[in-house]
Coordinates of C-alpha atoms and ligand atoms in Angstrom, one line a residue:
X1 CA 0.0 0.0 0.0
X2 CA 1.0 3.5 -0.7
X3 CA 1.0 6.1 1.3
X4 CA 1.7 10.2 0.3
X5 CA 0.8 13.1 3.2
X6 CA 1.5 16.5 1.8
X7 CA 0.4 20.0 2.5
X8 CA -1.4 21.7 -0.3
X9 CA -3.5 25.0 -1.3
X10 CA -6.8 24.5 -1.6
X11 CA -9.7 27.1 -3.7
X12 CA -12.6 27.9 -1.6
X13 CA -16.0 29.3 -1.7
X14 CA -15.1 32.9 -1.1
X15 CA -12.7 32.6 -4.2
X16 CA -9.6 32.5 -1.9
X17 CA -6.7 29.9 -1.1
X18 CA -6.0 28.1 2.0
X19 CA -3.8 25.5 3.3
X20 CA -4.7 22.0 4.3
X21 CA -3.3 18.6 4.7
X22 CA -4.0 15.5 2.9
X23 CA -3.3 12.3 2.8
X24 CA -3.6 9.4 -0.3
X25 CA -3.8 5.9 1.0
X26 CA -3.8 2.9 -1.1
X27 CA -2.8 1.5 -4.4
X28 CA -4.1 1.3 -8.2
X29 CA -5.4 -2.3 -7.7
X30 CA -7.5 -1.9 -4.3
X31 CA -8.4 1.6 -4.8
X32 CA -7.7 5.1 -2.5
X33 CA -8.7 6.4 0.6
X34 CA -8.0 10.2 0.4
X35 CA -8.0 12.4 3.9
X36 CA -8.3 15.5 4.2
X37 CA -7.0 17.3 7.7
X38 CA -6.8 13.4 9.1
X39 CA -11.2 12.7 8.0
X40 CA -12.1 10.5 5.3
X41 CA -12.9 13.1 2.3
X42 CA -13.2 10.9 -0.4
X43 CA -12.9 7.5 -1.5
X44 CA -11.9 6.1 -5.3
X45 CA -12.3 2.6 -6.6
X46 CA -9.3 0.6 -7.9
X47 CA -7.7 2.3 -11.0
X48 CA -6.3 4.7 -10.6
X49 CA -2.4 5.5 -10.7
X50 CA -0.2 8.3 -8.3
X51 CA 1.8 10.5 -10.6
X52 CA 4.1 13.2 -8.7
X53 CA 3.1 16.7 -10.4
X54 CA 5.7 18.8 -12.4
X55 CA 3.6 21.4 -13.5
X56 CA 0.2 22.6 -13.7
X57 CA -1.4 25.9 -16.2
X58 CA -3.9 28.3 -14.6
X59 CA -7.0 27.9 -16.8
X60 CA -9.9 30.7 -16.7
X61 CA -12.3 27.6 -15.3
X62 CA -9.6 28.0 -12.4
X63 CA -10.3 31.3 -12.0
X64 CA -14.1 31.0 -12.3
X65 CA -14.3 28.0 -9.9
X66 CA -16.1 29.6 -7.4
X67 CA -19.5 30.1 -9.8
X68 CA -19.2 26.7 -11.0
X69 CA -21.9 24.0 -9.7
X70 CA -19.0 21.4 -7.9
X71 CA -18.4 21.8 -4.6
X72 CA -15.6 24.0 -2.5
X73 CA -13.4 23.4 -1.0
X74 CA -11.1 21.7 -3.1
X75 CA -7.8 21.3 -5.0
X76 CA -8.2 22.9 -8.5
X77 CA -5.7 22.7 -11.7
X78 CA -7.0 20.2 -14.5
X79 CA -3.5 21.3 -17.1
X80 CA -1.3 19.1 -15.3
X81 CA 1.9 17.5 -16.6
X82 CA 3.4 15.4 -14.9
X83 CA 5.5 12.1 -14.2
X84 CA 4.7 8.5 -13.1
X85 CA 6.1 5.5 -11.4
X86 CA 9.2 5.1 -14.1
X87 CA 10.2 8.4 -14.6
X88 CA 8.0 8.9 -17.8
X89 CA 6.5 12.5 -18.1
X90 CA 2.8 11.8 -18.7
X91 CA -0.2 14.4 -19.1
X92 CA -3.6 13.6 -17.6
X93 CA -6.7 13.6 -19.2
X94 CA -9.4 14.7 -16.5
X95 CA -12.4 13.1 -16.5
X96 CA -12.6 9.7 -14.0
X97 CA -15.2 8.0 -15.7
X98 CA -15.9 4.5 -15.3
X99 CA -14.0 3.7 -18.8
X100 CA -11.3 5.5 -17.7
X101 CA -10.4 3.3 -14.5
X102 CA -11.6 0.5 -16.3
X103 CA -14.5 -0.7 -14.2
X104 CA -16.6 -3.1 -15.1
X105 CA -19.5 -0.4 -15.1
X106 CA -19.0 0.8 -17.6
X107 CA -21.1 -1.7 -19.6
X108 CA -23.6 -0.4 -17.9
X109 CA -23.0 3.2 -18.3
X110 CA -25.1 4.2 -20.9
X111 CA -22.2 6.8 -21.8
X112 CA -19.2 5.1 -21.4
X113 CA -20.6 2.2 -23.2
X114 CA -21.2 4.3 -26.1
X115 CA -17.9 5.9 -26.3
X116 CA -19.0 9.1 -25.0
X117 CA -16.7 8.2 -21.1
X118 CA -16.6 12.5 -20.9
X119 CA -20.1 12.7 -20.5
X120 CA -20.3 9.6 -17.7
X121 CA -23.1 10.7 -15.3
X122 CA -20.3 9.0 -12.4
X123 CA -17.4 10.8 -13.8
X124 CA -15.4 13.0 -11.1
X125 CA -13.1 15.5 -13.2
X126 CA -9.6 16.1 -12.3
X127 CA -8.7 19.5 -10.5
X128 CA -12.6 20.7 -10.7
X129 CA -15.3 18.2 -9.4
X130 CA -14.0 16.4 -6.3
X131 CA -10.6 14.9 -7.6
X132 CA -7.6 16.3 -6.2
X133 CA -6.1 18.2 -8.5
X134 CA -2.5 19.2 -10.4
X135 CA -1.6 22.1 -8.0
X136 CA -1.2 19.6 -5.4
X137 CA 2.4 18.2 -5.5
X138 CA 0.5 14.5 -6.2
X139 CA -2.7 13.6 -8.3
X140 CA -4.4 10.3 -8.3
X141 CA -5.2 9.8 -12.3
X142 CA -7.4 7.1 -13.4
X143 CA -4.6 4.5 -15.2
X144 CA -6.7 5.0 -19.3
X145 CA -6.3 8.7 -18.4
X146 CA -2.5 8.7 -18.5
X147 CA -0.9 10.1 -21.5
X148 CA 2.6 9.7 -22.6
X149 CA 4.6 13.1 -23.9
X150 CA 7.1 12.1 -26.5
X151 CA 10.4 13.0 -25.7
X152 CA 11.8 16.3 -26.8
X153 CA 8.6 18.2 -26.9
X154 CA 9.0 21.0 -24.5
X155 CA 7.7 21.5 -20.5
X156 CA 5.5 24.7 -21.4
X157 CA 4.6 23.1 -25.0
X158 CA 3.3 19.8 -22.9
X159 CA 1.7 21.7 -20.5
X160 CA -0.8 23.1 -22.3
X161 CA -2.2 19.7 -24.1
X162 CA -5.4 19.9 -21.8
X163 CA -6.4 23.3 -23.3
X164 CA -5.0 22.5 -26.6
X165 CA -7.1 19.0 -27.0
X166 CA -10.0 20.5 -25.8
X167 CA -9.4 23.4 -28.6
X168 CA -8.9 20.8 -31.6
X169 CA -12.1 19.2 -30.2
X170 CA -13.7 22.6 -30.9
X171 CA -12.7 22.6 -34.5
X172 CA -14.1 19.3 -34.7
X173 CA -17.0 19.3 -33.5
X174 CA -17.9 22.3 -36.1
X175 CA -18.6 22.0 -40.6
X176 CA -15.9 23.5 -41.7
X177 CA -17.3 23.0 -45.1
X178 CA -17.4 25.6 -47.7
X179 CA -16.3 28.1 -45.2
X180 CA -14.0 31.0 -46.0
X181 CA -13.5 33.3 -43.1
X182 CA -13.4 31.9 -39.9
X183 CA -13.0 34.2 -36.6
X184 CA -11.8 33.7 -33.1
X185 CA -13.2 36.7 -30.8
X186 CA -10.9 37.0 -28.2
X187 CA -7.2 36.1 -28.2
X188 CA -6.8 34.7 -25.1
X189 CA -5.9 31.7 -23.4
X190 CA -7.8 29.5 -25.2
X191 CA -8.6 31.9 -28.2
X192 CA -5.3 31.5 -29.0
X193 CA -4.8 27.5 -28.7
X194 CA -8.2 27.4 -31.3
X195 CA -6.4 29.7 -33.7
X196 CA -3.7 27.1 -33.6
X197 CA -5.8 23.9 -33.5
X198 CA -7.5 25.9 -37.0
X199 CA -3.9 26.1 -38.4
X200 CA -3.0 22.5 -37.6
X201 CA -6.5 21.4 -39.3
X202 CA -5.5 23.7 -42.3
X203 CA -2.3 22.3 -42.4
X204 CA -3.2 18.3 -42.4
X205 CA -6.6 18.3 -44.4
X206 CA -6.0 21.5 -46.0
X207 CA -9.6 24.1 -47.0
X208 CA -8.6 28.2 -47.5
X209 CA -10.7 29.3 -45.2
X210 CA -8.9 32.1 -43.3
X211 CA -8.1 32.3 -39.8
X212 CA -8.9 35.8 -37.8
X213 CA -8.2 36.9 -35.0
X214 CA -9.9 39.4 -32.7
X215 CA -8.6 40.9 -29.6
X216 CA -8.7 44.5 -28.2
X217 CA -4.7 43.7 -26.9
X218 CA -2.0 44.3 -29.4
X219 CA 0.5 41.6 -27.7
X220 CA -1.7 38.8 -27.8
X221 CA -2.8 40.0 -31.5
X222 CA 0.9 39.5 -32.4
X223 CA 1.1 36.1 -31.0
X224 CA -2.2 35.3 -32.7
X225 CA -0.1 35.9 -35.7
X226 CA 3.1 33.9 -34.7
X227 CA 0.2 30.6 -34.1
X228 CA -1.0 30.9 -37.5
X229 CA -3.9 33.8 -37.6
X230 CA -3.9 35.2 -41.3
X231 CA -5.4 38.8 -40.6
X232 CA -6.2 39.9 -37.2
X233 CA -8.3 42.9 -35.7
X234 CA -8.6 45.1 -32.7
X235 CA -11.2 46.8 -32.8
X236 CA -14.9 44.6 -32.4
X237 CA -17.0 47.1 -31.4
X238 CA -16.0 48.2 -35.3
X239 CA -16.7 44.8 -36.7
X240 CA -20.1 44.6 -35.1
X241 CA -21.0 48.3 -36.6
X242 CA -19.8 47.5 -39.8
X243 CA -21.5 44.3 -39.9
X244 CA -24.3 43.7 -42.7
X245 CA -26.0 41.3 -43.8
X246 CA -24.6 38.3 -43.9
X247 CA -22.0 39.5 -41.3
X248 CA -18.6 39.0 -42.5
X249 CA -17.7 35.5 -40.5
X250 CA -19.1 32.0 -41.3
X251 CA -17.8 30.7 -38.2
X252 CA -17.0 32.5 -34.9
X253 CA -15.6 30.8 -32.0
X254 CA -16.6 33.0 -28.9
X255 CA -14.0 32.6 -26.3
X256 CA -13.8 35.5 -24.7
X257 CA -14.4 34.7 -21.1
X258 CA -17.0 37.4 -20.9
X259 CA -21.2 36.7 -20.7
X260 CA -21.0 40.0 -23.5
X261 CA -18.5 38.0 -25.9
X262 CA -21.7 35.9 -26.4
X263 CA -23.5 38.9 -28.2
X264 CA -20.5 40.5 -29.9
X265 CA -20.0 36.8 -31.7
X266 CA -23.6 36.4 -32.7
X267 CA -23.6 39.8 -34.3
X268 CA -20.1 38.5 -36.6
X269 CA -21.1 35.1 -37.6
X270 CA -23.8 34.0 -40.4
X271 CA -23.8 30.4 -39.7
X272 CA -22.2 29.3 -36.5
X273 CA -21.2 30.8 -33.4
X274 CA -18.8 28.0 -30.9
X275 CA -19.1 28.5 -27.4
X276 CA -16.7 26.8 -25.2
X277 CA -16.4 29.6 -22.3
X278 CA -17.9 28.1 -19.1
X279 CA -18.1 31.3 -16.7
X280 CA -21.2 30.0 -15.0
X281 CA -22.5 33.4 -15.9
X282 CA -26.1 34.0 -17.5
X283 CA -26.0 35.3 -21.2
X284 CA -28.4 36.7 -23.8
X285 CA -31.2 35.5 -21.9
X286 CA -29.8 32.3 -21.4
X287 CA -29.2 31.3 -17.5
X288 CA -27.3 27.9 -18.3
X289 CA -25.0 29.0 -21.2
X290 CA -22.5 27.3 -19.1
X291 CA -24.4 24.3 -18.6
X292 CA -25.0 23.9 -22.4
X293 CA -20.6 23.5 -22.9
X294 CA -20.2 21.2 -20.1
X295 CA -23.0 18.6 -22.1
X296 CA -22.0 19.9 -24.9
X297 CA -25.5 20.4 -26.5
X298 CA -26.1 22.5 -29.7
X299 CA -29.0 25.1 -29.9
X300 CA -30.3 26.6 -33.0
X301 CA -34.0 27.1 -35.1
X302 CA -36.4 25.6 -36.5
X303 CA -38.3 27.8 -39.1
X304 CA -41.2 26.1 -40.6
X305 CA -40.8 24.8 -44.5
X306 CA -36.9 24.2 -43.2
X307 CA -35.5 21.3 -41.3
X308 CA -32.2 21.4 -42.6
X309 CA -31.7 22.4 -38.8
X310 CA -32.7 19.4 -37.3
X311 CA -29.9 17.0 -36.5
X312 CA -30.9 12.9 -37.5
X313 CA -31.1 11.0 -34.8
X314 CA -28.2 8.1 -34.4
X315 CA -30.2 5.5 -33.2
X316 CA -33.4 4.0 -33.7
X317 CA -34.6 4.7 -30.4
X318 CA -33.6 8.2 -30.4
X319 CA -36.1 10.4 -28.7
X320 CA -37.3 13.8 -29.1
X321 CA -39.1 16.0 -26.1
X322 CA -41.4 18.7 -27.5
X323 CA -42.5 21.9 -25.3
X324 CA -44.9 24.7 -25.8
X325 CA -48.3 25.7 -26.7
X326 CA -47.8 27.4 -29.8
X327 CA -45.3 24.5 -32.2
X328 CA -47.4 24.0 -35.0
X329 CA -48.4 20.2 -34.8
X330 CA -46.5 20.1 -38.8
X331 CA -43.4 20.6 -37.4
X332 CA -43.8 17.7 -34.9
X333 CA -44.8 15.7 -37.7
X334 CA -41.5 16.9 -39.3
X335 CA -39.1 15.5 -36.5
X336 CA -41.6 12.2 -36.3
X337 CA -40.5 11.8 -40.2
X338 CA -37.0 12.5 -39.4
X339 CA -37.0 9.3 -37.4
X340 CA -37.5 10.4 -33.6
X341 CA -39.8 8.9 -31.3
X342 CA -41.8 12.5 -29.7
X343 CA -43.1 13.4 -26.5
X344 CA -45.3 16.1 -26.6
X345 CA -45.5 18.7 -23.7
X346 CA -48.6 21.7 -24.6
X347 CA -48.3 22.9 -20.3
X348 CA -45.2 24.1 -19.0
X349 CA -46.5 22.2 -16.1
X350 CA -46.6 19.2 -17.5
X351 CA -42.7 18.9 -18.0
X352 CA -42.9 18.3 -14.6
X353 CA -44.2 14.7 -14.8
X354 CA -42.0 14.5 -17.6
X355 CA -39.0 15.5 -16.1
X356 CA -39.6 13.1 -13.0
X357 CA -40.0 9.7 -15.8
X358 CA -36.5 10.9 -16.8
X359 CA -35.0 11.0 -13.1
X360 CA -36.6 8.1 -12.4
X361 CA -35.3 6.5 -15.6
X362 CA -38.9 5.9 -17.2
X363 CA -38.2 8.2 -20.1
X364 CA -35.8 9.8 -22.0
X365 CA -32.8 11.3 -22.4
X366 CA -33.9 12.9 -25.0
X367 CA -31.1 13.8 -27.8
X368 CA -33.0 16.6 -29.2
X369 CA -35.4 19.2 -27.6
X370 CA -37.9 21.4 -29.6
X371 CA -39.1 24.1 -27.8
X372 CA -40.4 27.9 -28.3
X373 CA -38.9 30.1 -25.3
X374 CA -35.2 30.7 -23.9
X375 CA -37.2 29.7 -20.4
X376 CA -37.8 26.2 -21.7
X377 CA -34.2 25.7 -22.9
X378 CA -33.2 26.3 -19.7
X379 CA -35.2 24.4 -18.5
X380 CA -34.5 21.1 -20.9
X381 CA -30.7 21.9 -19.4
X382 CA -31.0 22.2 -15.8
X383 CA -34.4 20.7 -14.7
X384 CA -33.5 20.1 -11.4
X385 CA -31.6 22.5 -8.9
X386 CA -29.9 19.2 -7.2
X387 CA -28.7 17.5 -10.0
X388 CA -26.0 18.9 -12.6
X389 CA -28.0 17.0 -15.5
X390 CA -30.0 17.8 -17.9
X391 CA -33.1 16.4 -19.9
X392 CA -31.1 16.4 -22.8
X393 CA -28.7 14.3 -23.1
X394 CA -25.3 14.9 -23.7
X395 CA -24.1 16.1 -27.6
X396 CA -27.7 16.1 -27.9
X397 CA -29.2 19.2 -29.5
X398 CA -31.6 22.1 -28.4
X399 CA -34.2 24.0 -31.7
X400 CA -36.3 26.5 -31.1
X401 CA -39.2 26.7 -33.4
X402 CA -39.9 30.3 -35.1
X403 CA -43.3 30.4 -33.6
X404 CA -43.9 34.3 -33.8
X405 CA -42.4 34.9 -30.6
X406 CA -40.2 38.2 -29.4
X407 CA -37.4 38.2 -30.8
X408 CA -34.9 38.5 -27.1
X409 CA -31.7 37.7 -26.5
X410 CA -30.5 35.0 -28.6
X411 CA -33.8 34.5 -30.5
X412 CA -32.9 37.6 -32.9
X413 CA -29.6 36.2 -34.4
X414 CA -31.0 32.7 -34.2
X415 CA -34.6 33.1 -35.5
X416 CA -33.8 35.9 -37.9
X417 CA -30.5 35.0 -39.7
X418 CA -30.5 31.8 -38.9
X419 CA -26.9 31.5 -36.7
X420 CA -26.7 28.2 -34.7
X421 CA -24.8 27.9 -31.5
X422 CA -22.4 25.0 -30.9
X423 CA -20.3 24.1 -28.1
X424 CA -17.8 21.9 -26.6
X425 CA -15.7 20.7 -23.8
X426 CA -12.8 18.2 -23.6
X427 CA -11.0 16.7 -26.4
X428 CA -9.0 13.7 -26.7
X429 CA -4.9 14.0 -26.3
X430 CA -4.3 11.2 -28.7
X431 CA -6.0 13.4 -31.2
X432 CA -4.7 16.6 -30.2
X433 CA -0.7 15.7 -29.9
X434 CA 0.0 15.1 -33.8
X435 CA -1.1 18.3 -34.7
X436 CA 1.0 19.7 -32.0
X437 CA 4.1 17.9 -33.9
X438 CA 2.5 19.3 -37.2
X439 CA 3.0 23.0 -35.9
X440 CA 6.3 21.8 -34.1
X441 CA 7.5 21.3 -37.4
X442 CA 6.1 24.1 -39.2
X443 CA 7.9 26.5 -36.6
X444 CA 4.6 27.1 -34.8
X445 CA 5.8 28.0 -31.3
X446 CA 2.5 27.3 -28.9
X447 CA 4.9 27.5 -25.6
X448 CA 4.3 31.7 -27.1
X449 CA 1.3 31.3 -25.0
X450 CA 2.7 30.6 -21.5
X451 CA 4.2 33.9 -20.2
X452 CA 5.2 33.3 -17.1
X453 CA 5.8 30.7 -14.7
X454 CA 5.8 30.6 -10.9
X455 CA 7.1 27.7 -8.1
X456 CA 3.9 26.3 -6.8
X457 CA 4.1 27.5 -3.3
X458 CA 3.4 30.3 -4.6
X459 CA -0.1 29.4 -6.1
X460 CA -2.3 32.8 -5.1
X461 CA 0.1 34.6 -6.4
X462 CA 0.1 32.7 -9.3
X463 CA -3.6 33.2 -9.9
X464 CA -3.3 36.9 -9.2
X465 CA -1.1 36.9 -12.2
X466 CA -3.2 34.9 -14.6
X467 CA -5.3 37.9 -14.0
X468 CA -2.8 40.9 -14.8
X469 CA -4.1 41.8 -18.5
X470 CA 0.0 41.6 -19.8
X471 CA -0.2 37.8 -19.1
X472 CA -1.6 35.2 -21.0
X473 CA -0.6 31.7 -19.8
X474 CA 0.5 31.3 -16.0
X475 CA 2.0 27.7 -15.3
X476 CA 2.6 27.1 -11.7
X477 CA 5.7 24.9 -11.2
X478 CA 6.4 21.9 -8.6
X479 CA 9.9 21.6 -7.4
X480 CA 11.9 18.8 -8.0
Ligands
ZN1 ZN1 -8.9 24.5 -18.5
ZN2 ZN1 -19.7 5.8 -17.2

């Protein structure tokens, strides 16, 4: 049995730091008791491995913890590096799901059984939702979740494979079809990593689209350009007043860290607009915006005479969950001929019994929601204040039919013109690390992105300079 006490900053509710002792006890094949200030705190099944920390990136989820739905205390930092049991350096992938540690749950696991182990209902995620994370000196990682770093590829370029996988995830998860001006509103932390992951895809299955940049900083517009943006901009308030119809992007990825960026994006894009910020803010009328990028659902219309919008379902027993009064019962018909199985719900009070067949497992998920108000999607996302799940299921999708409705918040853009609303969340490392060789050897730098780094023990500081507008990338460093 293994054993590892250590001292160790943790993030509270009142968005501070302090110091508390812990204690991992156990081994990969039996499983880990972990103590915190000598109680039990938490307990993990067999599978998972100790790797020693080397370092760990400061990540705007870091620094938005505290409005995040997991609970506080606890050790944050999900961008770790670091190295295992023979000396390899390893990075972690974060989320503990039951694939992951290799239970044998997950043949049950209606999401890990389907390849979709991110969106496992029993996951804990590194650094964020209960698992210690990589600003502690050690992390327990669950044993699919470790990731070798070939040799030679440098600390502060392997650091940032969390952000970056999650970023090539982004630009696959959107049609990059026929698209010839692609934007990235704000240049950022993870702006910056998507402007990249867009100049790997260009690079290894080729398109001309072009890859913009906007940022109000001038610095980080100049490393925009060193990762591979072709023209970038600094002014978006200008973009947006210049803006006709169509607006001058087909794609905009919003990742400004901001509940306005949401807006400013919509206005810029014709077709798509990516989300991937998760600030636990509310935005354009939408209260769960954040909620959305964790499951990764889409949102977008449905305008009568059109279904171009609605997504096909993947399986035969795909189901479709249908609220409001006013849907014209030819649009229902619509998703019925599309292949999905419908339940209709005319009273909002009626998604009540609904929502309690899907807790109880009597019904649903649903993988695609049609609904008339931003209320209702909401709703369909968080339906119950206890539980972070929703009654769509994950990668699922969200339409709002064009019922006549006020056009507020996101309704304009969407119902108007059309724009859809994608998102995602983690990506995969085996995916992402090639096309970090591929800009390797083009002479893409990405370690332009971390610009500074601090010992560990120094960790609030750390975080108060990930928020000094000169800094893009902190990366707090272990000794050893
Ligand atoms: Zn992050
Ligand atoms: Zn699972």
């Amino acid at each position: 049995m293994n054993v590892q006490d250590f001292v160790t900053f943790e993030y509270t509710k009142e968005a501070s730091f302090q110091q508390a002792s812990y204690r991992y006890e156990g081994d990969a094949k039996t499983g880990w008791r972990i103590l915190r200030e000598g109680q039990e705190h938490l307990s993990l099944p067999a599978g998972y491995e100790l790797l020693r920390s080397i370092r760990c990136g400061v990540c705007s989820t870091d620094l938005a913890r505290h409005h995040l739905p997991y609970p506080l205390p606890q050790i944050t930092g999900h961008e770790v590096i670091a190295e295992d049991e023979s000396g390899r350096t390893v990075a972690a992938e974060i989320n503990a799901s039951h694939h992951a540690t290799g239970s044998a749950l997950a043949e049950d696991c209606p999401f890990c059984r389907k390849g979709l182990p991110t969106h496992c209902p029993d996951r804990l995620t590194l650094g964020i939702d209960r698992l210690p994370g990589g600003f502690a000196p050690w992390i327990l990682v669950p044993k699919h979740n470790v990731v070798e770093i070939p040799q030679g590829v440098d600390a502060n370029i392997s650091v940032l494979i969390e952000p970056f996988a999650a970023a090539v995830h982004a630009t696959e998860r959107i049609d990059l079809e026929g698209a010839t001006r692609v934007a990235v509103l704000g240049a950022g932390r993870l702006g910056l990593l998507i402007l990249a992951a867009l100049r790997g895809k260009r690079e290894t299955i080729g398109g001309s689209f072009s890859i913009e940049a906007i940022d109000r900083q001038e610095e980080r517009l100049r490393v925009a350009t060193s990762l591979g943006a072709d023209r970038v901009w600094d002014d978006a308030e200008a973009l947006v007043a210049g803006a006709h119809d169509p607006p001058p992007f087909d794609i905009v990825f919003e990742s400004t860290g901001s509940p306005q960026g949401l807006e400013v994006a919509l206005s810029l894009a014709s077709r798509e607009v990516h989300l991937k910020s998760t600030t636990g803010l509310a935005s354009m009328g939408l209260s769960h915006a954040t909620e959305m990028v964790v499951d990764e659902v889409s949102l977008g219309p449905l305008v009568e005479g059109n279904d171009s919008f609605v997504p096909l379902p993947t399986e035969s027993q795909d189901a479709a969950l249908v609220v409001g009064s006013r849907i014209p019962t030819e649009m229902v018909q619509g998703i019925e001929d599309a292949g999905y199985r419908t339940v209709v719900v005319r009273q909002p009070e009626d998604l009540k019994t609904v929502s309690e067949e899907v807790r109880s497992g009597e019904a649903g998920p649903f993988s695609l929601g049609l609904v008339e108000s931003l209320e209702s999607v909401d709703r369909l996302l968080r339906p119950w204040p206890d539980r972070e799940q929703g009654l769509i299921q994950p990668t699922g999708s969200i339409r709002v039919a064009d019922v006549g409705q006020d056009r507020t918040g996101l309704l304009s853009p969407m119902l108007e013109r059309g724009v859809k609303i994608g998102t995602s969340r983690c990506g995969d490392f085996h995916r992402a690390l090639p096309i970090m060789q591929t800009l390797l050897e083009k002479g893409i730098d990405l370690g332009a992105i971390v610009t500074e780094t601090l010992p560990a023990t120094e960790l609030p500081r750390a975080f108060e300079r990930a928020c000094s507008p000169g800094n893009i990338k902190v990366v707090a460093v272990h000794p050893g």
